[in-house]
Amino acid sequence: APVHVTAFPPQLLPGSNVLAVHGLNNSASNASFLVLPELVGGSLNVSADPAFFDITKATPGAINGAFSLLGKVADTEFSEQRGFYTTPISVGISTPTPGATIRYTTNGSTPTATNGTTYTSPIAISSTTVLRAAAFKTGYQATSVNTQTYLFLNDVIQQSPTGQPPPGWPATSGTSQVMDYGMDPEIVNHPNPSIGGQTAVKNALTAIPTISMVTDLPNFLNINGSQGFYSNPGGRGFGWERPCSLEMILPPDAASPIGHSEFQVNCGVRIRGGFSRDPNNPKHAFHYYFRGEYGAGKLEYPLFGREGATEFDQIDLRTSQNYSWSFSGDSNNTFLREEASRLTQRDMGQPYSRVRYFHLYINGQYWGLFNTEERTEASFAESYFGGEKGDYDVVKTEQTAGYTVGATDGDLGTWQDLWNKARTHAANPSNANYFRMMGLAADGVTPTADPVLLDPDNLIDYMLATFWTANADGATSQFLGNERANNWFGLRKRNGTRGFIFFAHDFEHSFGLPGGGVSGDRTGPFISPNQNNFAYSNPMFLHQDLMGNAEYRIRFADRTHRHFFNNGALSPSAWTTRFNSLAAIVDSSIIAESARWGDSKTSPPRTRLNWQGARDYLLNTYVPARGTEVLSQLRDDGLYPLVDAPTMAPFGGYVPSGTEVVMSAPTGGTIYYMPDGSD
C-alpha cells in the first residue's frame, strides 16, 4: 500500500507545521492495510549527544521525548556460518556495541529482552540447531534477529523415526490439521542404495539447495491459545500471515565442505494452494512475502541466476499436492508435470514462471522436496516488463468467490473491455471486430485509437499448452463441469502496447490425470451459459469467442505447426529434453522425499522406484503419442487443416553455400512458396 507524506506549509512558525499521511490500499477490494501511520515529533539538543526516536514505542497524542534513544545496537555476528556439519562446533556470538547484552534461542522462538538465554560464552552445537540471537542495551534500539541454521545430516536422517513429535513440538496441531513427523527407518536403513540407505538419503539431502524456515512455533501451530497458520490451512489473507526467517544454503563442495550461505531474510509466510489446504494433507505449500515491517522489504538475490529477476516482493514454494505421496500416497507423483508445463511457455517464447528445486526445513525439521513458483502478479510484471506495480491489471479466478474472476492488482476494467469485444466478435466474427481487440483496423495492419487488449500469439500458445498437457483444472475446469475456470493468471500493463498475457499455473491435473490417458481431450469447445456471464470469463471462453474468425484459425494453425514440428516446443524431442532436465534434479533428491513422506499414506512406503515408473510413463508412453492425438483433436475443431504442411529438407539452420532445399507435400497438392520471407 503506497503511503504519501506531505509537510505543509513551510512558512509557518516552529510548532505550527502540519504533517499529512495519506495511505492507499492496492485496490478498492483489498481489505489489507499494512501501514499504521503514527506521527512522532520532538526536538534535539544538537549540542548534546545525538538521539533517535524508538519506533517500537510510539505514543500517539503524547510527548515523545521520554522515549528518545541514544542509538542502535550494532548487528550480531556468528563465528560459524550456517551450513552442513559432521562434527561438533562451538559458535560465538558478538556485537561491536560495547556493553550490549546478547540473548539467543535454539527452539525457533524470537529472542527478546525477556526471552532466550543470555550469551556469556560460545555455544556448543552437535546436532541440527536453529540459532537465533539479538542484542540489547538500555537506551538503544535493539538489533534485528539474526538466524543461522546448522544441519547435521547424521541427526537429520534419524529425526522422529517412530513418528513422535520432535522435542518441543506438540503432539497435535491443536486443530483437525493432520501432522506427520520424521524420517522413515525403512528407507533410511534400506539395503538397496537405489531405494535408500543412510548414505543415499544424505546424498539426496545435499544434491540440491536447502531452504531453512524458522518461526516461533505458536506462529506455526495452535499452541497456548495461538492461531498458528499451519494449524489453520484454510486461512487466507494478511490476517493469516506470520513472521519467519528464511535462509538459503547451497550444497557442500570442494570449495566449501559446509556448503555456501547465500542469504538470510526476515519475511512473512502463509499457506498456499486450493484443494491442497485440506487439513488431511500433512504437507502444505507456502507463500512468502518480503515486506518492510519484517526487514529489508525485498529478497535481494538472483534466485534463478541470469535467467530471472534479482529481487522479489514475494515467492512461492510449492510441492506435489493432488498426486503426492504425502496427501494421497499416489504412485503418479513425479514433481515434473506442473513444472515442465511452466517451462513449456519459456520454450514457446512466452513469459513464464521459473522453476528451482529445494529441500525445506522448518525449525530444523526436514519437511521435504519443494520448488519455486514466481507469483505472476504486479511485482512479477514490474520486474520483467518494466514500469511500476501500479501500472498493471492482474486477473485470475478467485476460488473463495465461487470461482469468479477477480483482480489481484489494478481492476477489471480493461479485462471487461476485452470480454465485451470478444462477445461482440462471437456474434459477428468479422475482421473488424477481431483486429479491434489488437488496436488495429480491419486490415490487420493500420493502428487505431483502440487499446491493445489481445495478444493472440500468447493466448494461442497458452491454449496449446493447456490442450497438449490435457490440463483438467485450469481454464476451464473439468471438476467444475467445464462451466467455470480455475488456476489461471492474466496480466496487462495499462496503456501498454501488449494485450493480456496468460501463465501456466498449477497444471497438476494433466498428462493423462485424472483420466483420459494419452487421448484425453481438453480442446472443447465447452458450451456453457456461463460464457455469457462476465463473472466467469477466462482464457478458454475468450479463445472460443475467437474461433469463428478465419484469421484467428489460420494463426492458430501456424502456431500449432511451429510448436508441434521440427523440434518445436511441443514436439516429442522438446518434451523429452524438458522432462529429462528436470527429472535429473528430482532423481538426485527424491530418496529424501521418500524417507520423509513415502510412508505418509501407504505401507510399504513409496520409493524412488515408484517415482521412476511415473517418470517413465511420461517419457515413454505419453510424450511419443500425445502430439498426434492433439493434432487430431484440433482438426476436429477446425483449428488445424486436414492438409499437412509441406516439409523442407534441410529444415533451416547453418548450411553450406549452394545447399539445395527440397520441399514435399506429405498429403499431395501444389506447393506455393516465397523466397523473400513474405507470406
XYZ file of C-alpha atoms in Angstrom:
679
model
C 0.000 0.000 0.000
C 1.608 3.271 -1.059
C 1.952 5.943 1.617
C 2.196 9.618 0.702
C 3.717 12.023 3.252
C 3.310 15.784 2.873
C 4.544 18.561 5.172
C 2.910 21.978 4.645
C 3.118 24.903 4.552
C 6.862 25.508 5.079
C 6.492 29.162 6.033
C 4.620 28.507 9.307
C 6.291 29.234 12.621
C 8.024 26.403 14.536
C 5.491 24.252 16.363
C 2.704 25.042 13.901
C 3.634 22.797 10.968
C 1.271 20.082 9.778
C 2.244 16.619 8.564
C -0.314 14.745 6.464
C -0.061 10.996 5.960
C -2.296 9.523 3.268
C -2.360 5.737 2.799
C -3.967 3.934 -0.117
C -4.810 0.247 -0.469
C -3.613 -1.577 -3.582
C -7.208 -1.823 -4.785
C -10.692 -0.959 -3.625
C -11.387 -4.622 -2.867
C -8.188 -5.157 -0.843
C -9.052 -5.176 2.858
C -5.428 -5.387 3.992
C -3.809 -2.114 5.001
C -0.271 -2.842 6.028
C 0.807 0.536 7.428
C -0.368 2.015 10.714
C 0.755 5.660 10.440
C 1.786 7.354 13.661
C 3.339 10.807 13.977
C 6.430 11.046 16.140
C 7.734 14.545 16.805
C 10.185 16.340 19.037
C 13.373 18.327 19.053
C 17.024 17.559 19.587
C 19.631 19.437 21.538
C 22.290 19.495 18.854
C 24.931 20.391 21.428
C 24.319 17.139 23.302
C 24.616 13.533 22.127
C 22.560 12.694 19.007
C 19.296 10.860 19.728
C 16.892 8.588 17.893
C 13.194 8.005 18.446
C 12.221 4.476 19.403
C 9.864 3.320 16.641
C 8.713 0.444 18.847
C 7.299 2.840 21.477
C 5.158 5.276 19.527
C 2.917 7.425 21.756
C 0.102 8.950 19.699
C -1.270 12.035 21.409
C 1.541 12.181 23.963
C 5.000 13.718 24.252
C 7.662 11.544 22.640
C 10.801 12.861 24.314
C 10.828 10.262 27.083
C 11.398 7.566 24.503
C 14.285 9.036 22.586
C 17.231 6.686 22.113
C 20.954 7.148 22.066
C 21.443 4.942 19.037
C 21.038 1.446 17.625
C 22.881 -1.651 18.758
C 25.147 -2.991 16.009
C 24.039 -6.303 14.460
C 25.189 -9.587 15.929
C 27.821 -11.710 14.241
C 28.292 -15.502 14.441
C 31.686 -17.163 14.442
C 30.442 -20.125 12.361
C 28.491 -19.872 9.110
C 25.184 -21.640 8.540
C 25.598 -24.911 6.659
C 26.164 -28.663 6.916
C 28.385 -30.055 9.675
C 29.635 -33.523 10.575
C 31.492 -32.777 13.834
C 30.542 -30.628 16.857
C 31.172 -26.901 16.649
C 31.369 -24.011 19.086
C 29.547 -20.860 17.970
C 30.495 -17.484 19.343
C 28.148 -14.501 19.043
C 29.305 -10.897 19.210
C 28.241 -7.302 18.596
C 30.558 -4.303 18.141
C 28.420 -2.250 20.553
C 30.162 -2.105 23.965
C 28.018 -3.091 26.928
C 25.279 -4.727 24.874
C 23.623 -7.921 26.123
C 23.111 -10.752 23.630
C 20.233 -13.161 24.092
C 19.782 -16.299 21.997
C 17.353 -19.192 21.451
C 17.662 -22.644 19.902
C 13.954 -23.562 19.690
C 12.977 -21.199 16.877
C 11.473 -18.573 19.173
C 12.332 -14.901 18.797
C 14.936 -13.708 21.309
C 13.856 -10.607 23.208
C 14.985 -8.768 26.306
C 12.902 -11.254 28.297
C 13.007 -14.386 26.093
C 16.031 -16.542 25.497
C 19.329 -17.266 27.182
C 21.851 -14.538 27.956
C 25.001 -15.188 25.946
C 28.150 -15.490 28.055
C 30.381 -17.929 26.166
C 30.474 -19.855 22.853
C 27.600 -22.298 22.369
C 28.358 -25.979 21.813
C 26.345 -27.431 18.902
C 26.479 -31.097 17.927
C 23.073 -31.710 16.314
C 20.761 -29.843 13.949
C 20.123 -26.446 15.549
C 18.429 -23.174 14.625
C 20.322 -20.462 16.471
C 18.666 -17.038 16.773
C 20.189 -14.039 18.503
C 19.581 -10.341 19.154
C 21.488 -7.745 21.154
C 20.066 -5.216 23.626
C 21.335 -2.187 25.527
C 19.439 0.199 27.750
C 18.705 3.447 25.915
C 19.445 1.923 22.499
C 17.305 0.329 19.821
C 17.801 -3.464 19.798
C 19.151 -5.305 16.786
C 17.021 -7.266 14.394
C 17.004 -11.023 14.958
C 19.862 -12.906 13.315
C 19.109 -16.554 12.440
C 21.514 -19.300 11.410
C 20.726 -22.967 10.825
C 23.317 -25.669 11.443
C 22.455 -29.004 9.811
C 23.920 -32.327 10.926
C 22.757 -34.948 8.427
C 23.554 -37.864 10.736
C 20.991 -36.279 13.019
C 18.509 -35.304 10.271
C 18.131 -38.838 8.920
C 17.195 -40.017 12.427
C 14.540 -37.363 13.108
C 11.407 -38.787 14.797
C 11.881 -42.348 13.472
C 8.688 -43.598 15.118
C 6.644 -40.556 14.090
C 6.632 -38.929 17.527
C 6.762 -35.121 17.543
C 10.222 -33.552 17.657
C 11.429 -32.281 21.046
C 9.498 -29.164 21.974
C 6.814 -29.714 19.335
C 3.220 -30.562 20.342
C 1.729 -33.996 19.746
C -1.102 -32.473 17.674
C -1.708 -29.343 15.648
C -4.411 -28.171 18.041
C -6.952 -28.439 15.203
C -8.043 -31.090 12.716
C -4.837 -30.468 10.764
C -3.005 -33.802 10.442
C 0.674 -33.745 11.381
C 3.240 -36.274 10.187
C 6.762 -36.162 11.554
C 10.077 -37.779 10.946
C 12.134 -39.927 8.638
C 11.106 -43.471 7.809
C 13.674 -46.032 9.058
C 12.524 -48.400 6.311
C 14.015 -46.002 3.735
C 16.867 -44.630 5.838
C 18.138 -48.157 6.547
C 17.171 -49.798 3.241
C 19.858 -52.169 1.915
C 19.316 -51.172 -1.742
C 21.096 -47.837 -2.457
C 18.736 -47.245 -5.378
C 15.914 -47.000 -2.849
C 17.501 -45.768 0.356
C 20.147 -46.324 2.981
C 21.841 -43.709 5.145
C 24.416 -42.701 2.551
C 21.815 -42.429 -0.210
C 19.493 -40.304 1.928
C 22.311 -37.968 2.968
C 23.464 -37.650 -0.638
C 19.906 -36.787 -1.651
C 19.711 -34.130 1.081
C 22.777 -32.360 -0.329
C 22.027 -32.809 -4.018
C 20.071 -29.551 -4.339
C 19.916 -26.240 -2.415
C 18.333 -26.033 1.016
C 15.848 -23.516 2.417
C 15.509 -23.217 6.196
C 12.346 -21.566 7.515
C 12.371 -20.617 11.196
C 9.498 -19.137 13.195
C 8.100 -19.094 16.709
C 6.276 -22.404 16.998
C 2.987 -20.729 18.088
C 3.080 -18.921 14.718
C 3.081 -22.327 13.053
C 0.783 -24.447 15.242
C -2.019 -23.686 17.683
C -0.166 -23.589 20.998
C -1.385 -21.994 24.231
C -4.221 -20.188 22.525
C -2.208 -19.056 19.499
C -3.563 -19.246 15.957
C -0.811 -20.973 14.011
C -1.139 -20.639 10.248
C -0.268 -24.308 9.603
C -2.909 -25.488 12.061
C -5.452 -23.432 10.107
C -4.567 -24.136 6.464
C -7.809 -22.665 5.146
C -6.839 -19.228 6.453
C -6.194 -16.692 3.700
C -5.137 -13.090 3.535
C -2.897 -10.871 5.605
C -4.601 -11.927 8.826
C -3.029 -15.374 8.424
C 0.457 -14.152 7.602
C 3.102 -14.862 10.237
C 6.714 -13.628 10.571
C 9.561 -16.007 9.840
C 13.183 -16.200 8.789
C 14.346 -17.734 5.500
C 17.882 -18.937 4.849
C 19.298 -20.438 1.669
C 22.270 -22.803 1.718
C 23.888 -24.271 -1.396
C 25.206 -27.864 -1.204
C 28.729 -28.598 0.062
C 31.519 -28.834 -2.481
C 35.310 -28.899 -2.572
C 35.488 -25.138 -2.056
C 33.222 -25.230 0.984
C 32.632 -28.554 2.771
C 29.829 -26.982 4.833
C 28.020 -25.551 1.809
C 27.568 -21.935 0.816
C 25.471 -19.488 2.836
C 23.547 -17.455 0.246
C 21.141 -15.293 2.217
C 19.040 -14.835 5.323
C 15.949 -12.648 5.144
C 13.054 -11.980 7.504
C 9.649 -12.132 5.834
C 6.023 -13.199 6.199
C 4.621 -16.638 5.403
C 1.167 -18.028 4.596
C -0.268 -21.301 3.323
C -0.509 -21.591 -0.461
C -2.931 -23.659 -2.527
C -6.545 -24.585 -3.091
C -7.765 -28.139 -2.539
C -4.377 -28.978 -1.035
C -5.292 -26.846 2.007
C -7.329 -29.829 3.180
C -6.283 -30.492 6.816
C -5.855 -34.184 5.942
C -2.847 -33.132 3.862
C 0.152 -33.021 6.216
C 2.451 -31.249 3.718
C 1.318 -27.795 2.640
C 2.938 -25.280 0.306
C 3.856 -21.691 1.180
C 3.630 -18.059 0.082
C 6.488 -15.829 1.257
C 6.100 -12.037 1.387
C 9.051 -9.672 1.758
C 7.829 -6.511 3.494
C 9.456 -3.579 5.213
C 7.958 -4.405 8.587
C 9.927 -7.664 8.632
C 13.260 -6.292 7.474
C 14.745 -5.408 4.102
C 11.384 -5.278 2.307
C 12.605 -7.366 -0.634
C 14.526 -10.550 -1.248
C 17.582 -9.176 -2.997
C 19.101 -12.297 -4.504
C 19.246 -13.730 -8.068
C 17.216 -16.794 -7.164
C 17.275 -18.064 -10.760
C 20.727 -16.839 -11.717
C 20.913 -14.968 -15.004
C 17.548 -16.377 -16.037
C 15.384 -14.290 -13.732
C 14.920 -11.225 -11.573
C 17.422 -10.158 -8.923
C 14.892 -9.024 -6.325
C 11.473 -10.242 -5.252
C 8.495 -8.927 -3.320
C 7.130 -12.456 -2.956
C 7.879 -16.033 -3.939
C 6.068 -19.352 -3.589
C 7.394 -22.718 -2.508
C 5.058 -25.300 -3.985
C 5.157 -29.086 -3.828
C 3.308 -32.044 -5.288
C -0.221 -31.815 -3.928
C -3.017 -33.636 -5.751
C -0.841 -36.549 -6.880
C 1.580 -36.596 -3.987
C 2.909 -39.238 -1.653
C 2.159 -37.047 1.367
C -1.518 -36.282 0.649
C -2.795 -39.397 -1.069
C 0.090 -41.826 -1.371
C -0.309 -41.559 -5.145
C 2.057 -43.608 -7.295
C 1.768 -40.978 -10.068
C 3.841 -38.466 -8.104
C 6.583 -37.030 -10.344
C 7.349 -33.404 -9.340
C 7.508 -32.913 -13.128
C 4.083 -32.317 -14.661
C 3.362 -28.848 -13.367
C 6.971 -27.746 -13.508
C 7.534 -28.853 -17.122
C 4.308 -27.123 -18.155
C 5.617 -23.778 -16.915
C 8.919 -24.234 -18.744
C 6.975 -25.026 -21.905
C 5.871 -21.402 -22.055
C 9.545 -20.423 -21.930
C 10.336 -22.662 -24.877
C 7.366 -21.253 -26.786
C 8.925 -17.803 -26.442
C 6.382 -16.601 -23.877
C 6.742 -15.133 -20.368
C 6.744 -17.849 -17.715
C 7.167 -18.612 -14.035
C 10.582 -20.060 -13.233
C 11.369 -23.355 -11.507
C 14.049 -24.278 -8.989
C 14.010 -27.228 -6.588
C 14.837 -27.029 -2.872
C 14.801 -29.108 0.275
C 12.880 -27.324 3.026
C 13.484 -27.433 6.787
C 11.084 -25.911 9.314
C 12.713 -25.065 12.653
C 15.356 -27.637 11.833
C 12.880 -30.405 10.931
C 13.216 -31.744 7.390
C 9.952 -31.022 5.523
C 10.650 -32.475 2.087
C 11.085 -31.535 -1.555
C 9.661 -28.234 -2.850
C 10.144 -25.962 -5.827
C 9.721 -22.289 -6.527
C 6.950 -20.609 -8.451
C 7.114 -16.936 -9.225
C 3.785 -15.359 -8.378
C 2.751 -13.821 -11.709
C 1.260 -10.693 -10.232
C 2.145 -6.987 -10.377
C 5.577 -7.244 -8.736
C 6.485 -10.004 -11.221
C 5.318 -7.775 -14.080
C 7.326 -4.829 -12.758
C 10.475 -6.996 -12.702
C 10.147 -8.447 -16.182
C 8.132 -5.894 -18.185
C 9.118 -2.595 -16.560
C 7.200 0.292 -15.101
C 5.680 0.227 -11.638
C 3.469 -2.317 -9.906
C 0.621 0.158 -10.022
C 0.740 0.114 -13.837
C -0.678 -3.404 -14.092
C -4.028 -5.147 -14.026
C -3.764 -8.769 -12.872
C -6.796 -11.036 -13.232
C -7.384 -14.584 -12.048
C -10.039 -16.945 -10.791
C -10.968 -16.285 -7.176
C -11.628 -19.692 -5.631
C -13.170 -18.213 -2.493
C -15.693 -16.234 -4.563
C -17.290 -19.160 -6.364
C -14.547 -19.396 -8.985
C -15.407 -15.996 -10.414
C -12.916 -13.620 -11.975
C -11.182 -11.096 -9.734
C -8.323 -8.597 -9.825
C -5.375 -9.160 -7.503
C -3.818 -5.908 -8.750
C -5.423 -2.991 -10.536
C -9.012 -3.581 -11.572
C -11.196 -5.497 -14.012
C -11.962 -2.584 -16.337
C -9.739 -3.495 -19.284
C -10.431 -7.224 -18.870
C -14.148 -6.475 -19.117
C -13.478 -4.328 -22.191
C -11.750 -7.302 -23.827
C -14.572 -9.630 -22.799
C -17.212 -7.262 -24.202
C -15.391 -7.013 -27.523
C -14.850 -10.781 -27.654
C -18.574 -11.343 -27.075
C -19.326 -8.912 -29.882
C -16.899 -10.818 -32.078
C -18.528 -14.139 -31.204
C -21.826 -12.794 -32.551
C -20.128 -11.258 -35.608
C -16.660 -12.755 -36.220
C -15.595 -10.090 -38.715
C -12.010 -8.966 -39.167
C -13.021 -5.514 -37.960
C -14.185 -6.956 -34.628
C -11.199 -9.313 -34.419
C -8.429 -6.809 -35.095
C -10.108 -4.138 -32.987
C -9.053 -6.112 -29.895
C -5.434 -5.657 -31.048
C -5.807 -1.924 -31.620
C -5.825 -2.400 -35.401
C -8.138 -1.583 -38.272
C -9.914 -4.305 -40.257
C -6.842 -4.702 -42.491
C -4.905 -6.029 -39.500
C -2.107 -3.514 -40.100
C -3.255 0.051 -39.524
C -3.142 1.196 -35.877
C -6.288 2.743 -34.401
C -7.129 4.556 -31.186
C -8.470 1.330 -29.660
C -6.443 -0.076 -26.744
C -4.364 -3.198 -27.347
C -6.189 -5.817 -25.287
C -5.438 -9.093 -27.086
C -2.092 -10.787 -27.658
C -3.279 -13.582 -29.961
C 0.026 -15.469 -30.040
C 0.224 -15.591 -26.248
C -3.382 -16.738 -25.951
C -2.883 -19.393 -28.624
C 0.317 -20.689 -27.030
C -1.358 -20.802 -23.617
C -4.262 -22.785 -25.059
C -1.897 -25.145 -26.923
C -0.019 -25.836 -23.681
C -3.375 -26.492 -22.000
C -4.520 -28.833 -24.772
C -1.231 -30.734 -25.100
C -0.933 -31.353 -21.367
C -4.696 -32.068 -21.145
C -4.849 -29.764 -18.133
C -8.167 -30.556 -16.479
C -8.207 -27.871 -13.775
C -7.393 -24.613 -15.487
C -9.392 -22.631 -17.984
C -11.819 -24.364 -17.868
C -12.039 -26.940 -15.040
C -13.328 -30.463 -15.501
C -14.072 -30.500 -11.766
C -16.437 -27.544 -12.209
C -18.385 -29.108 -15.054
C -16.311 -27.200 -17.644
C -18.525 -24.212 -16.875
C -16.054 -22.318 -14.691
C -12.306 -21.892 -14.619
C -9.585 -22.380 -12.037
C -5.839 -21.834 -11.730
C -5.125 -19.145 -14.285
C -3.435 -15.747 -14.193
C -3.524 -12.984 -16.789
C -1.872 -9.585 -16.678
C -1.633 -6.464 -18.792
C 0.182 -3.164 -18.484
C -2.329 -0.354 -18.556
C -1.811 1.907 -21.567
C 0.711 -0.628 -22.822
C 1.276 -1.921 -26.327
C 0.674 -5.573 -25.495
C -2.554 -7.342 -24.685
C -3.261 -9.672 -21.775
C -0.744 -12.474 -21.311
C -1.547 -15.736 -19.535
C 0.522 -18.060 -17.393
C 0.567 -21.801 -16.758
C -0.249 -22.253 -13.076
C -0.893 -25.446 -11.100
C -1.018 -27.734 -14.143
C -1.082 -30.805 -11.870
C -4.229 -32.417 -13.271
C -2.530 -33.144 -16.574
C -0.679 -35.676 -18.711
C -3.408 -38.287 -18.511
C -4.535 -37.469 -14.964
C -7.147 -37.726 -13.524
C -8.207 -39.847 -16.508
C -8.161 -39.976 -20.256
C -4.615 -41.205 -20.719
C -2.827 -40.222 -23.906
C -6.093 -39.467 -25.718
C -7.524 -37.020 -23.141
C -9.286 -34.106 -24.862
C -9.393 -30.627 -23.312
C -9.896 -28.700 -26.544
C -13.658 -28.318 -26.069
C -15.365 -26.218 -27.180
C -17.215 -26.195 -23.858
C -20.702 -24.811 -24.320
C -21.904 -23.178 -21.132
C -24.368 -20.439 -20.183
C -21.550 -19.032 -18.069
C -19.830 -17.880 -21.252
C -22.422 -15.085 -21.315
C -21.569 -14.027 -17.763
C -18.542 -11.805 -17.253
C -18.090 -13.169 -13.708
C -16.936 -16.481 -15.223
C -14.771 -15.054 -18.005
C -11.482 -16.864 -18.629
C -8.941 -17.557 -21.399
C -10.793 -20.636 -22.696
C -14.049 -18.742 -23.187
C -12.039 -15.940 -24.843
C -10.482 -18.466 -27.232
C -13.901 -19.884 -28.057
C -15.209 -16.396 -28.843
C -12.399 -16.015 -31.406
C -12.699 -19.415 -33.095
C -15.258 -18.190 -35.648
C -12.708 -15.897 -37.291
C -10.681 -17.299 -40.210
C -7.675 -15.084 -39.429
C -7.580 -16.422 -35.867
C -7.913 -20.020 -37.048
C -5.044 -19.785 -39.521
C -2.924 -18.051 -36.882
C -3.768 -20.896 -34.518
C -2.767 -23.425 -37.194
C 0.513 -21.626 -37.860
C 1.404 -21.556 -34.147
C 0.479 -25.233 -33.872
C 2.769 -26.170 -36.743
C 5.567 -24.053 -35.295
C 5.411 -25.851 -31.932
C 4.459 -29.403 -32.940
C 7.009 -30.000 -35.700
C 10.727 -29.614 -36.432
C 11.760 -29.842 -32.764
C 9.315 -27.125 -31.757
C 8.376 -26.527 -28.134
C 5.572 -29.146 -28.198
C 7.429 -31.779 -30.210
C 8.350 -35.081 -28.548
C 12.035 -34.139 -28.569
C 11.377 -30.851 -26.769
C 9.197 -32.510 -24.144
C 11.810 -35.217 -23.623
C 14.518 -32.587 -23.135
C 12.434 -30.651 -20.604
C 11.415 -33.715 -18.653
C 14.930 -35.125 -18.597
C 16.467 -31.849 -17.411
C 14.022 -31.606 -14.507
C 13.996 -35.340 -13.800
C 17.757 -35.396 -13.340
C 17.375 -32.918 -10.462
C 14.414 -34.703 -8.895
C 16.064 -38.108 -9.245
C 19.066 -36.879 -7.280
C 16.868 -35.784 -4.371
C 13.706 -37.935 -4.428
C 15.074 -40.505 -1.946
C 14.949 -37.807 0.758
C 11.297 -37.105 -0.086
C 10.632 -40.856 0.075
C 12.194 -41.061 3.539
C 10.139 -38.110 4.763
C 6.756 -38.666 3.117
C 6.787 -42.024 1.306
C 5.101 -43.757 4.232
C 2.591 -40.980 4.965
C -0.388 -42.721 3.338
C 0.850 -46.139 2.210
C 2.610 -49.207 3.524
C 5.079 -50.214 2.220
C 6.269 -46.672 1.510
C 6.557 -45.073 -1.902
C 10.131 -45.127 -3.136
C 12.379 -43.853 -5.876
C 11.314 -46.849 -7.958
C 7.696 -45.637 -7.847
C 8.874 -42.223 -8.960
C 10.888 -43.723 -11.811
C 7.839 -45.652 -13.006
C 5.739 -42.458 -13.081
C 8.519 -40.594 -14.877
C 8.913 -43.355 -17.457
C 5.186 -43.262 -18.255
C 5.556 -39.612 -19.216
C 8.685 -40.175 -21.289
C 7.871 -43.498 -22.928
C 4.078 -43.535 -23.247
C 2.542 -40.076 -23.070
C 5.117 -37.932 -24.874
C 5.647 -40.070 -28.011
C 1.933 -40.412 -28.798
C 0.409 -37.201 -27.492
C 1.140 -34.835 -30.389
C -0.734 -36.961 -32.932
C -3.749 -37.128 -30.623
C -3.888 -33.363 -30.108
C -3.495 -32.640 -33.830
C -6.493 -34.877 -34.490
C -8.498 -33.025 -31.829
C -7.550 -29.641 -33.311
C -8.535 -30.803 -36.784
C -11.918 -31.867 -35.451
C -12.332 -28.330 -34.074
C -11.299 -26.646 -37.326
C -8.119 -25.275 -35.737
C -5.663 -27.247 -37.870
C -6.087 -28.064 -41.579
C -6.651 -31.546 -42.936
C -3.879 -30.915 -45.468
C -0.430 -31.354 -43.967
C 2.056 -28.520 -44.279
C 4.969 -29.011 -46.672
C 8.234 -30.306 -45.300
C 11.669 -28.895 -46.072
C 14.984 -30.709 -46.117
C 17.198 -29.479 -44.638
C 14.982 -27.584 -42.205
C 16.800 -24.299 -41.648
C 19.975 -23.705 -39.710
C 23.513 -23.049 -40.900
C 24.206 -24.760 -44.238
C 26.964 -24.519 -46.880
C 26.505 -22.059 -49.700
C 24.658 -23.632 -52.610
C 22.680 -26.096 -50.451
C 19.532 -27.234 -52.201
C 16.282 -27.225 -50.219
C 13.822 -29.943 -51.151
C 10.141 -29.321 -50.376
C 7.490 -32.038 -50.395
C 3.781 -32.263 -49.618
C 3.027 -35.321 -47.444
C -0.647 -35.410 -48.480
C -0.122 -34.249 -52.070
C -1.211 -30.979 -53.642
C 0.558 -27.941 -55.042
C 3.246 -26.180 -53.032
C 3.430 -22.386 -53.184
C 6.480 -20.645 -51.781
C 8.017 -17.190 -51.449
C 11.837 -16.968 -51.280
C 11.871 -13.449 -49.781
C 10.238 -14.240 -46.428
C 6.849 -12.757 -47.303
C 3.602 -14.604 -46.628
